[in-house]
Amino acid sequence: MAVLDIVKYGDPILRKVCNQVSDLSNLDQLIYDMFDTMYEAEGIGLAANQVGQDMNLFIIDIAHTEESVEPCVYINGKIISSKGESPFEEGCLSIPEVTFEIIRPEFIHFKYQSIDGEWHEKEIGGLLARAIQHEIDHLTGKMIVDRVNDVARLPFKKQLKTLAKESKQRLNNLA
Ligand code: NI
């Protein structure tokens, strides 16, 4: 197991619509590493493209909250429908030290595959629904900065610019 580098704001892989996963047989190492990475960074969710993998896969662990939900891997997830509306302060491991109040649907009807390949369809609410929507955003190339207006973004303008610059430098060093 290993802690992976978390891709930061400005890296183009965070703007991709990620590929569906067709072969679920070789994901164990990636998933272990993603959990290690998420726990090390003290996050509650992590999408595959945040560790540089172009695949529709994310993990969530909110077991430490009041909601008793097991840590889980979600593959090829799709939000079928949603309802309600609630505001919540969200952060993102790819945009350190930046939080925004984001309004999202409160309940979702969500379809996904578990690691054994089984399909599941569930009505989900609360923090889990919130986290799933955040991760599904990642896998469709969206981030929390896209969910707020210019005025909300204003206090973080400099931080975002710096992050984008660092991502660019990192990519140039790899090239
Ligand atoms: Ni995020």
PDB file of C-alpha atoms in Angstrom, residues 3 7 106 119 162:
ATOM      1  CA  VAL A   3       0.130   7.103  -0.387  1.00  0.00           C
ATOM      2  CA  VAL A   7      -3.540  15.893  -8.451  1.00  0.00           C
ATOM      3  CA  GLU A 106     -30.498  16.626  -0.841  1.00  0.00           C
ATOM      4  CA  TRP A 119     -24.923  -3.340  -9.754  1.00  0.00           C
ATOM      5  CA  THR A 162      -0.976  29.682  -7.539  1.00  0.00           C
TER       6      THR A 162
END
